[in-house]
Amino acid sequence: MPVPRLATAADAAEIARLRSENILSEPLDEAWLATCAEQLALRLQDGGDARAYVVDSPDGGLASCALGLVHAVLPAPKYPKGLAVRIHAVATDPTHRHRGYAKAALAALLDHLEHDGVTLYELYAGSSAPLYEQLGFAADPALMRMTRFPAAVEGNAS
């Protein structure tokens, strides 16, 4: 089995593709894919907030990825360095599923983040919950979520 490797900025387009094709309810169009890839490439650079592990496909491109976005929280006994991560994407190309790639990539990412001092992990899971439970995630009934866009301004501001 291929060993997961730390992603670089050069992997951003493939990570964006895997996320779009395998996670999102509607795949992104080319313009949004390009925007995501550009922003992710910057965030994967040294000093950026993104961390990802990937499994290369023998056919070129990526077979699987696990992407986390690190963010600061106020320190507390359970997160003394004040670091948290939102696991933003765990995806495997359909032709490479059921080979353990996603689990290997996510386990490598979690180990890397633990080494960096992250102790609070957040994940929004769908149908792959058993994978996440095997790695120590637990459901949290207290989670609430909202998407909020700025209200459109009516009339002219005079």
mmCIF file of N, CA, C and O in Angstrom, residues 1 27 69 73 89 102-103 126 129 150 158:
data_model
loop_
_atom_site.group_PDB
_atom_site.id
_atom_site.type_symbol
_atom_site.label_atom_id
_atom_site.label_comp_id
_atom_site.label_asym_id
_atom_site.label_seq_id
_atom_site.Cartn_x
_atom_site.Cartn_y
_atom_site.Cartn_z
ATOM 1 N N MET A 1 0.848 -1.185 0.000
ATOM 2 C CA MET A 1 0.000 0.000 0.000
ATOM 3 C C MET A 1 0.889 1.242 0.000
ATOM 4 O O MET A 1 1.865 1.308 0.743
ATOM 5 N N PRO A 27 -20.721 19.306 -7.314
ATOM 6 C CA PRO A 27 -19.320 19.570 -7.682
ATOM 7 C C PRO A 27 -19.121 21.023 -8.102
ATOM 8 O O PRO A 27 -20.021 21.650 -8.654
ATOM 9 N N LEU A 69 -7.702 22.216 8.662
ATOM 10 C CA LEU A 69 -7.432 23.640 8.764
ATOM 11 C C LEU A 69 -7.252 23.975 10.235
ATOM 12 O O LEU A 69 -8.188 23.839 11.035
ATOM 13 N N VAL A 73 -7.630 28.766 19.331
ATOM 14 C CA VAL A 73 -8.695 28.894 20.321
ATOM 15 C C VAL A 73 -8.033 29.360 21.615
ATOM 16 O O VAL A 73 -6.816 29.299 21.757
ATOM 17 N N ALA A 89 -11.625 17.920 4.825
ATOM 18 C CA ALA A 89 -11.899 16.990 3.728
ATOM 19 C C ALA A 89 -11.141 15.688 3.944
ATOM 20 O O ALA A 89 -9.950 15.700 4.238
ATOM 21 N N ALA A 102 -7.833 6.332 2.763
ATOM 22 C CA ALA A 102 -8.363 7.443 3.554
ATOM 23 C C ALA A 102 -7.967 7.295 5.017
ATOM 24 O O ALA A 102 -7.555 8.268 5.657
ATOM 25 N N LYS A 103 -8.069 6.098 5.532
ATOM 26 C CA LYS A 103 -7.698 5.862 6.929
ATOM 27 C C LYS A 103 -6.216 6.151 7.144
ATOM 28 O O LYS A 103 -5.831 6.796 8.124
ATOM 29 N N GLY A 126 -20.234 12.342 7.391
ATOM 30 C CA GLY A 126 -21.412 11.831 6.720
ATOM 31 C C GLY A 126 -21.454 10.323 6.861
ATOM 32 O O GLY A 126 -21.408 9.782 7.963
ATOM 33 N N ALA A 129 -18.772 7.572 9.004
ATOM 34 C CA ALA A 129 -18.597 7.709 10.453
ATOM 35 C C ALA A 129 -17.818 6.555 11.081
ATOM 36 O O ALA A 129 -17.015 6.799 11.984
ATOM 37 N N PRO A 150 -24.253 38.046 4.079
ATOM 38 C CA PRO A 150 -24.677 39.425 4.357
ATOM 39 C C PRO A 150 -25.979 39.725 3.632
ATOM 40 O O PRO A 150 -26.194 39.302 2.495
ATOM 41 N N SER A 158 -27.530 57.045 0.769
ATOM 42 C CA SER A 158 -27.295 58.461 0.485
ATOM 43 C C SER A 158 -26.716 59.153 1.674
ATOM 44 O O SER A 158 -27.006 58.975 2.747
#
